Short mmCIF file of C-alpha atoms in Angstrom, two decimals:
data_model
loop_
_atom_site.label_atom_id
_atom_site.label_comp_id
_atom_site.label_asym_id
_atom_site.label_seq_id
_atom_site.Cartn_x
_atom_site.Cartn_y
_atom_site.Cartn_z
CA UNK A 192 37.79 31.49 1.07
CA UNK A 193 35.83 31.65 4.46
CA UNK A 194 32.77 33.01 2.71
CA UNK A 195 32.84 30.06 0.14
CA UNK A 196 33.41 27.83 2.75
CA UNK A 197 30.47 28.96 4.46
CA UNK A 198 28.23 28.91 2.05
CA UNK A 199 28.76 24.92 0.42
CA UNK A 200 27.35 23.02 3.95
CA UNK A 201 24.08 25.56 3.01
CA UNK A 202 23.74 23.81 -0.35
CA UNK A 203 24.55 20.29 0.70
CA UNK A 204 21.75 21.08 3.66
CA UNK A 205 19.70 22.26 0.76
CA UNK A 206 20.00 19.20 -1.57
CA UNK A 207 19.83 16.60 1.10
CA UNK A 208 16.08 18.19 2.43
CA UNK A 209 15.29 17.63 -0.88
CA UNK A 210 16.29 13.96 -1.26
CA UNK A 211 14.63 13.35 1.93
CA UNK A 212 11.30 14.88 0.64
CA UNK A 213 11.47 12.98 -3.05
CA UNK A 214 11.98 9.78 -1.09
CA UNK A 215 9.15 10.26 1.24
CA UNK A 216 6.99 11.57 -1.62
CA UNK A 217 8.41 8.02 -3.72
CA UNK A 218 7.13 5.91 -0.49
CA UNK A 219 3.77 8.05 -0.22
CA UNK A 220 3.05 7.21 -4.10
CA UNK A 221 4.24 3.62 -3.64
CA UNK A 222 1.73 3.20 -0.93
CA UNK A 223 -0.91 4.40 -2.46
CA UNK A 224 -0.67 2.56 -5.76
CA UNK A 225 -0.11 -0.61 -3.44
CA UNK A 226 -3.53 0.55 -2.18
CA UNK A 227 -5.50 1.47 -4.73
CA UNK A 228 -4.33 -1.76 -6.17
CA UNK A 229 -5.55 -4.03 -3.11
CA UNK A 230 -9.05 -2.11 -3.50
CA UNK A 231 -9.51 -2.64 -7.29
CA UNK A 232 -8.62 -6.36 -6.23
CA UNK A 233 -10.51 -7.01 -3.11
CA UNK A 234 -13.56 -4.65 -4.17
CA UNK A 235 -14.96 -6.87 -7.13
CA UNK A 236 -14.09 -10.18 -5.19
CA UNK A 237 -16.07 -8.82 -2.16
CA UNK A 238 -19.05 -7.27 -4.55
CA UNK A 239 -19.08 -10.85 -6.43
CA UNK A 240 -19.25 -12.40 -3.12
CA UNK A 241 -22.09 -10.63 -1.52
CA UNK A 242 -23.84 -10.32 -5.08
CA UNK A 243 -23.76 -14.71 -4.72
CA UNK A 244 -24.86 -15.01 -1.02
CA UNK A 245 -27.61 -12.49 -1.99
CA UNK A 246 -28.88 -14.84 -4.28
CA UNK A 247 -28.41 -18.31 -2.34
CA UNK A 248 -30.09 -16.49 0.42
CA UNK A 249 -33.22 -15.58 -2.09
CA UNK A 250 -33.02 -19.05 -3.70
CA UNK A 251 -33.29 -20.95 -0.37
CA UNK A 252 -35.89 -18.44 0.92
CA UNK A 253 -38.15 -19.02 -1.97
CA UNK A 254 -37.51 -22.76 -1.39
CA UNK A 255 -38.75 -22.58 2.03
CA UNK A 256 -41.29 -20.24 1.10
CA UNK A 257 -42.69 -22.44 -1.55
CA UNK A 258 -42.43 -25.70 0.51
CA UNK A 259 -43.42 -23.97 3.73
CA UNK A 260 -42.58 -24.83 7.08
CA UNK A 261 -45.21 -27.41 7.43
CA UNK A 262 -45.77 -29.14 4.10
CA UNK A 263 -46.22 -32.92 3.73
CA UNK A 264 -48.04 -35.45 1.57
CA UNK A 265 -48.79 -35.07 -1.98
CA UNK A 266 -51.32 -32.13 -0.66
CA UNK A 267 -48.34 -30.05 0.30
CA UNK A 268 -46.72 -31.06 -2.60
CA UNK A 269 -48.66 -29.93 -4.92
CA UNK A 270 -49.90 -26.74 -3.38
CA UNK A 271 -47.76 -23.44 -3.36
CA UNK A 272 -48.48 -20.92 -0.31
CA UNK A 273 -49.24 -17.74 -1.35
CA UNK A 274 -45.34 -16.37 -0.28
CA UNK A 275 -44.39 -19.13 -2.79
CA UNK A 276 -46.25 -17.98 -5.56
CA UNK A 277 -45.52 -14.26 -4.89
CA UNK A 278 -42.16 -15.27 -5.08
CA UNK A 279 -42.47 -17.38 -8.05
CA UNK A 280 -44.15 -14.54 -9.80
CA UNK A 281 -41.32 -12.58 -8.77
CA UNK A 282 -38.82 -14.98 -10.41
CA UNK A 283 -40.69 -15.39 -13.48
CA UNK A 284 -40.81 -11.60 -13.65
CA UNK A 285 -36.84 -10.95 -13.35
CA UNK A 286 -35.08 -13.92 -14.30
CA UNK A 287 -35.46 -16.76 -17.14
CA UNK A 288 -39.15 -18.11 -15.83
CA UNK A 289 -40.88 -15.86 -18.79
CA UNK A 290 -42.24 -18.69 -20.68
CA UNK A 291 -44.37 -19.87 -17.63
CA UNK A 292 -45.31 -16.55 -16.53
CA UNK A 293 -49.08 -17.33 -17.85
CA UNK A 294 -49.16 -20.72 -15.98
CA UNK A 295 -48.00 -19.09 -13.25
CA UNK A 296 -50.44 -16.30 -13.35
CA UNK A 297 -53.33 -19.27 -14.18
CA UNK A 298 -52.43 -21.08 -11.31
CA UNK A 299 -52.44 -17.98 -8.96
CA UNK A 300 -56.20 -17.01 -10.12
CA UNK A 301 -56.36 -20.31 -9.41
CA UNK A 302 -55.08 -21.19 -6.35
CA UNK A 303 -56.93 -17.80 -5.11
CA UNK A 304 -60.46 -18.86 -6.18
CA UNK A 305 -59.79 -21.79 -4.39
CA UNK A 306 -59.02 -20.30 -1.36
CA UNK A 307 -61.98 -17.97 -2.00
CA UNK A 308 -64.07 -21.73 -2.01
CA UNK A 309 -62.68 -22.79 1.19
CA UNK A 310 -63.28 -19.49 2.58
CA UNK A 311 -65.92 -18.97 4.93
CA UNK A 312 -68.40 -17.29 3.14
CA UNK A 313 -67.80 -19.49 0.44
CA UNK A 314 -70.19 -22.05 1.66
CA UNK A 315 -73.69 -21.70 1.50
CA UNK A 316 -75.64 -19.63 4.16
CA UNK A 317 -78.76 -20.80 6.41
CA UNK A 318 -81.43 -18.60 5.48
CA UNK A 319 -83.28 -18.86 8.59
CA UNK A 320 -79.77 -17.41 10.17
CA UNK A 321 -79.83 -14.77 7.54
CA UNK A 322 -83.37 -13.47 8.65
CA UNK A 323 -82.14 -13.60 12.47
CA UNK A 324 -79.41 -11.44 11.52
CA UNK A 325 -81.79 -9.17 9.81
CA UNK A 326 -80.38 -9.30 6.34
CA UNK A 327 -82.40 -10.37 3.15
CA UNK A 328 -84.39 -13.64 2.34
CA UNK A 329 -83.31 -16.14 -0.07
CA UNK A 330 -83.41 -15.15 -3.76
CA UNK A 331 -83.28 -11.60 -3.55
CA UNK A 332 -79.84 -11.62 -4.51
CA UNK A 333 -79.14 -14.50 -7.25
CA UNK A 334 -75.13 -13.01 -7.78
CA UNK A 335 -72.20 -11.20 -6.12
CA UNK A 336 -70.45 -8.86 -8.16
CA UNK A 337 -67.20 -9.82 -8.34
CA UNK A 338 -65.80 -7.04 -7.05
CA UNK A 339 -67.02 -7.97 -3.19
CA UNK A 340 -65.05 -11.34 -4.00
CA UNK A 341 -61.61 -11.37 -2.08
CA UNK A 342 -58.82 -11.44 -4.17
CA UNK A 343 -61.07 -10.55 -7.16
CA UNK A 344 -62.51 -14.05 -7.90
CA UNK A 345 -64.88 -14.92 -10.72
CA UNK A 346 -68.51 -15.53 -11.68
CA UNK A 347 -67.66 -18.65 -9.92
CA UNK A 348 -66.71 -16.93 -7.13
CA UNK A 349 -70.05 -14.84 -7.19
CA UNK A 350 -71.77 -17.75 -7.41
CA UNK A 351 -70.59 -19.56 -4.58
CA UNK A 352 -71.65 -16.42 -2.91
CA UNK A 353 -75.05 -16.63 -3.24
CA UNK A 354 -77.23 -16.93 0.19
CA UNK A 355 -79.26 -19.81 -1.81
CA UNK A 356 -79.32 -23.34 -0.66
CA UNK A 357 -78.14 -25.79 -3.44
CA UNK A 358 -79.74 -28.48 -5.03
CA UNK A 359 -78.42 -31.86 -5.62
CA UNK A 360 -78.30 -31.31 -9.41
CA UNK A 361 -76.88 -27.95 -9.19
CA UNK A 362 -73.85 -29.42 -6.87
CA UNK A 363 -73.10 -31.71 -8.85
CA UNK A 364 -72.64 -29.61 -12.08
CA UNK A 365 -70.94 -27.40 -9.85
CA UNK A 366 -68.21 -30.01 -9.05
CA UNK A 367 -68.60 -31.50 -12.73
CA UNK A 368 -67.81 -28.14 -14.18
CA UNK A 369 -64.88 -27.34 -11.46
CA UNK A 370 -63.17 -31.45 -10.84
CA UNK A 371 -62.05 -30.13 -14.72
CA UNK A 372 -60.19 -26.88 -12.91
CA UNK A 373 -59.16 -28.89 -10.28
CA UNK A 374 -57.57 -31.06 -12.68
CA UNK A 375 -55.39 -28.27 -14.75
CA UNK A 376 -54.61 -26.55 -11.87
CA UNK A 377 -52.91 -29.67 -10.54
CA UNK A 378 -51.20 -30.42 -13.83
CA UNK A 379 -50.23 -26.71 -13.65
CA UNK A 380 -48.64 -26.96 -10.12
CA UNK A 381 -46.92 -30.52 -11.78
CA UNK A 382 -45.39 -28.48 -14.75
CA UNK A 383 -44.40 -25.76 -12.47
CA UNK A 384 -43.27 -27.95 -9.88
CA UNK A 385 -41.05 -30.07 -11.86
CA UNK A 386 -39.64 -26.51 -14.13
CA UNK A 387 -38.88 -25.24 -10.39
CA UNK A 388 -36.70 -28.78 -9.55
CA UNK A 389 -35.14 -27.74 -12.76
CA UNK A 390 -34.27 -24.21 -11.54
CA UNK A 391 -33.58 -25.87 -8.65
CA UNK A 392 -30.90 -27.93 -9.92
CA UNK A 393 -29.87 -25.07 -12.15
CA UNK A 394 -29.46 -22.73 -9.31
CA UNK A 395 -27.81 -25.80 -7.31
CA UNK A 396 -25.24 -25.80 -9.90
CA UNK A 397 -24.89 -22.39 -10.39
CA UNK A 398 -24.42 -22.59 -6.30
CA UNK A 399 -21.57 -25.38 -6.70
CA UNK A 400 -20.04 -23.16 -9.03
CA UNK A 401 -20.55 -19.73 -6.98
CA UNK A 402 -18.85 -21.70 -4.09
CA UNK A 403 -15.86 -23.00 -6.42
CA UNK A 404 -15.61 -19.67 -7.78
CA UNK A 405 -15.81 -18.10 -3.76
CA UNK A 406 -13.17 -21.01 -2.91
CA UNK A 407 -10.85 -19.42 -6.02
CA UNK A 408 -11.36 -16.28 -4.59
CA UNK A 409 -10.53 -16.98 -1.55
CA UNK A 410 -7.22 -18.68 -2.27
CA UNK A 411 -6.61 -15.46 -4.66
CA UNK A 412 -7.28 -13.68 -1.50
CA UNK A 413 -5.00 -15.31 0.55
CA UNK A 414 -2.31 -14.96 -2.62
CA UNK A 415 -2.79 -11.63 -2.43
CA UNK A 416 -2.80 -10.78 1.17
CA UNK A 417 0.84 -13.16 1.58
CA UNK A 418 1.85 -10.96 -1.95
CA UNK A 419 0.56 -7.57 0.09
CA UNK A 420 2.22 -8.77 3.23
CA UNK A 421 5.48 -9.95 1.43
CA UNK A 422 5.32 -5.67 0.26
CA UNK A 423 4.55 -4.42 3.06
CA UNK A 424 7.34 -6.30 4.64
CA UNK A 425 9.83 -4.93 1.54
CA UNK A 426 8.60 -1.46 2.13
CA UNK A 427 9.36 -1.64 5.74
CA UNK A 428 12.64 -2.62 5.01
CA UNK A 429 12.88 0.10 2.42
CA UNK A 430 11.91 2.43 5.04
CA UNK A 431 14.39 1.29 7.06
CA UNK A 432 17.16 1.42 4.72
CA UNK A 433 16.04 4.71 3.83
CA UNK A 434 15.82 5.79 7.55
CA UNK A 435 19.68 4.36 7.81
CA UNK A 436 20.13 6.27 4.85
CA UNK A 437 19.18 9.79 6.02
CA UNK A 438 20.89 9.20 9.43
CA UNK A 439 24.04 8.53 7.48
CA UNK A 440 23.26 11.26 5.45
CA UNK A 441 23.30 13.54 8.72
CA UNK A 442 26.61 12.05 9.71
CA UNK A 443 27.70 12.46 6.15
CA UNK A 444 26.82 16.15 6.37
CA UNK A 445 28.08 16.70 10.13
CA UNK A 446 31.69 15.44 9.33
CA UNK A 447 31.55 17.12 6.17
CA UNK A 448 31.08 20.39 8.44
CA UNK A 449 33.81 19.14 11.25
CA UNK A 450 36.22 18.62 7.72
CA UNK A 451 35.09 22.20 6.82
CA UNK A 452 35.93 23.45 10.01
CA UNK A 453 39.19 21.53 10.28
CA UNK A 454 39.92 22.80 6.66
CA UNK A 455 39.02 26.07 7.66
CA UNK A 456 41.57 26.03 11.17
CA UNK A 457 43.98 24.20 8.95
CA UNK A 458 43.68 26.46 6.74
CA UNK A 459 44.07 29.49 9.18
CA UNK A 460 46.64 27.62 10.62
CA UNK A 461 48.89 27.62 7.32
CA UNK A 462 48.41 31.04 6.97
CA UNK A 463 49.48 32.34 9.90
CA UNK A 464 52.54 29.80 9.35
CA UNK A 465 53.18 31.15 6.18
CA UNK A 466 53.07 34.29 7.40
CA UNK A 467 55.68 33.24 10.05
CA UNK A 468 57.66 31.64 7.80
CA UNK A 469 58.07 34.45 5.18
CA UNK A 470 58.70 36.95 7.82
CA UNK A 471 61.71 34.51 9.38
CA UNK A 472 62.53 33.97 5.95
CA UNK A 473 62.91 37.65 5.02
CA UNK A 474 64.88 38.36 8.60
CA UNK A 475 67.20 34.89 7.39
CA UNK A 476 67.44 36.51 4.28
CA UNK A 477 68.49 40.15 5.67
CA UNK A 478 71.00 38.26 7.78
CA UNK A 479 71.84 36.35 4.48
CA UNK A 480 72.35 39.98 2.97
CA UNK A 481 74.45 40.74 5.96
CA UNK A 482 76.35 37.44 6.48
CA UNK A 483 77.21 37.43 3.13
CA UNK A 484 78.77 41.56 3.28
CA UNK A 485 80.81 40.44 6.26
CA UNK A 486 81.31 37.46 4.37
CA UNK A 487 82.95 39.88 1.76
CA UNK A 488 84.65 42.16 4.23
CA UNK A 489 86.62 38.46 5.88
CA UNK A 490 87.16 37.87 2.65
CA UNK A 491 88.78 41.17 2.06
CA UNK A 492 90.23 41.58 5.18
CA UNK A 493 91.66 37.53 4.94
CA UNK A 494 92.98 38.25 1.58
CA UNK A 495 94.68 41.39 3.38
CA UNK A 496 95.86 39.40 6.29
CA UNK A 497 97.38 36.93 3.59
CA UNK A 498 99.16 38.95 1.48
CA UNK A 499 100.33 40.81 5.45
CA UNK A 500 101.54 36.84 6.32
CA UNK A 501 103.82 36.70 3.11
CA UNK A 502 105.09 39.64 3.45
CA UNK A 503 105.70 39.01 7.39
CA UNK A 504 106.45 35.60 6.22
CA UNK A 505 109.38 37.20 4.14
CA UNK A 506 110.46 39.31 6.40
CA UNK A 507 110.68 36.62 9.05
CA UNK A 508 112.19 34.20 6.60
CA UNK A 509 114.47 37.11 6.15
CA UNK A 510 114.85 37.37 9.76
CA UNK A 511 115.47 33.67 10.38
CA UNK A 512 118.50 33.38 7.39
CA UNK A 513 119.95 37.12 9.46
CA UNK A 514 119.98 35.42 12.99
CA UNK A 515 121.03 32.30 11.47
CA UNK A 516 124.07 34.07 9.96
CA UNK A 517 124.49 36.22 13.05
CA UNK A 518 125.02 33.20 15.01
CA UNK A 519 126.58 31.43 12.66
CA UNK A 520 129.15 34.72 13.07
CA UNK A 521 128.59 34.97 16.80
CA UNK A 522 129.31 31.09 17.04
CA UNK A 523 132.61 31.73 14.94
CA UNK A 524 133.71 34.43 16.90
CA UNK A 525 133.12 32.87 20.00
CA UNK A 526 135.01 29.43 18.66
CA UNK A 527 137.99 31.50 17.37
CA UNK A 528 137.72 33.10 21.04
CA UNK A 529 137.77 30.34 22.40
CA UNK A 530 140.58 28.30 20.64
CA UNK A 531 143.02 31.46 21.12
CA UNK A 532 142.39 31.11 24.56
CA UNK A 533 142.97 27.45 24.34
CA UNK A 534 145.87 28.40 22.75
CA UNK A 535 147.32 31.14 24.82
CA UNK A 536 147.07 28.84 27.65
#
């Protein structure tokens, strides 16, 4: 019984380790799914986020780029700087702007062979300044490849480059033949002016709509950070509960041992009673035995004595009716006695 005894707190010690590890192991998986949860949630919202700021950051940037910082009049309105077109180009490359690509391209050659006419050595050179400075004499060199061009202009180019002095006549063919350029490459910085108001109010709307959409997210975000704080606040108090829980678990288990050891003492207790008892009972029970053979003998001995009263009883009945007659004769003797004295007298 001791050994048994002994061995159940072990067990129940056993089993209640093990409750306490399934229940941390519960909270450990609860937190992570509650995590893994908030990161598939907040990850694409974030992404989405930066992936829109990216590109109102690029639009606005290529709007300043192709307004520039100092662009007014219907000169700078018109006219995109070269971080604008690069930009446009860029644009037209990635996104929808494929059906102007070629305008765009146009106007680049363009806008570069202009800047190639405004350039310095676009102009034509003093002769007398080119023999000072030791290089050739007039028409020695009618053309400029175009390769020496910047930017890689045209026969245009080249021929703006010639160290010639031009005639009247030649100018104005010049100017004839290029007012017509001029002229398309305005109407080509129109059309792609007015497509890029249209991506402009395309990508204003598509900003409106980013910003609802970052608004949304936001109040999702706050949804779900009052949801993951309204959790966090439930698994706290399951924590707690289950904190109360093992410490009245350990309680549990340490009056379970004090009613094992009571059991145990109560036990030994009762034994060593019952041991007491039975030997009392077996020395009550010898003296039963015993009492009850002197019981016998008083019987015997009373039956004895009674039978020795009746008989003595008898005799002294027997007795009694002799004296009685005895003085009844004494009496008589002493009466006739005494009335012959009376007599004599």
């Amino acid at each position: 019984m001791q050994a048994s005894a002994a061995e159940v707190p072990g067990g129940e010690r056993r089993t209640v380790v093990l409750v306490h590890v399934l229940l941390v192991l519960v909270l450990v998986v609860l937190v992570l799914v509650v995590l893994v949860k908030l990161v598939l949630l907040v990850v694409p919202v974030v992404l989405r986020f930066c992936w829109a700021m990216k590109r109102i950051w690029w639009f606005l940037w290529g709007r300043r780029a192709r307004r520039g910082p100092g662009s007014s009049g219907s000169s700078g309105g018109n006219e995109l700087r070269p971080e604008g077109r690069d930009e446009l180009c860029r644009e037209a490359t990635t996104s929808d702007l494929s059906p102007v690509q070629p305008l765009v391209k146009q106007c680049d050659s363009k806008c570069q062979d202009r800047d190639d006419r405004h350039s310095p050595g676009a102009w034509p050179v003093d002769p007398w300044e080119q023999e000072s400075n030791g290089e050739s004499a007039p028409g020695q060199a009618k053309e400029v490849s175009a390769s020496s061009t910047p930017h890689g202009a045209g026969a245009a180019g080249a021929t703006l480059l010639s160290p010639t002095w031009w005639s009247a006549d030649e100018l104005a063919a010049y100017l004839e033949s290029v007012f017509p350029k001029l002229q398309a490459d305005e109407e080509a910085t129109e059309e792609i002016k007015s497509f890029g108001g249209e991506k402009l109010r395309k990508a204003e709307r598509k900003t409106s709509g980013l910003e609802k959409q970052v608004d949304n997210l936001k109040e999702t975000l706050s949804e779900k950070t009052l949801a993951l704080e309204m959790r966090e606040r439930e698994l706290n108090q399951a924590q707690n509960q289950a904190n109360e829980l093992a410490q009245l678990q350990s309680e549990n288990l340490l009056l379970r041992q004090q009613l094992e050891d009571m059991k145990n003492k109560t036990a030994q207790e009762q034994m060593r009673t019952v041991a007491q008892l039975q030997g009392e009972l077996a020395d009550a029970f010898r003296k039963l035995l015993t009492a009850e053979g002197s019981l016998k003998a008083c019987t015997r001995q009373r039956d004895y004595l009674k039978q020795e009263n009746s008989v003595l009883q008898e005799d002294l009945d027997k007795a009694k009716a002799k004296v009685y007659r005895v003085s009844v004769l004494a009496y008589r003797k002493l009466f006739l006695s005494f009335t012959d004295q009376e007599r004599r007298k």
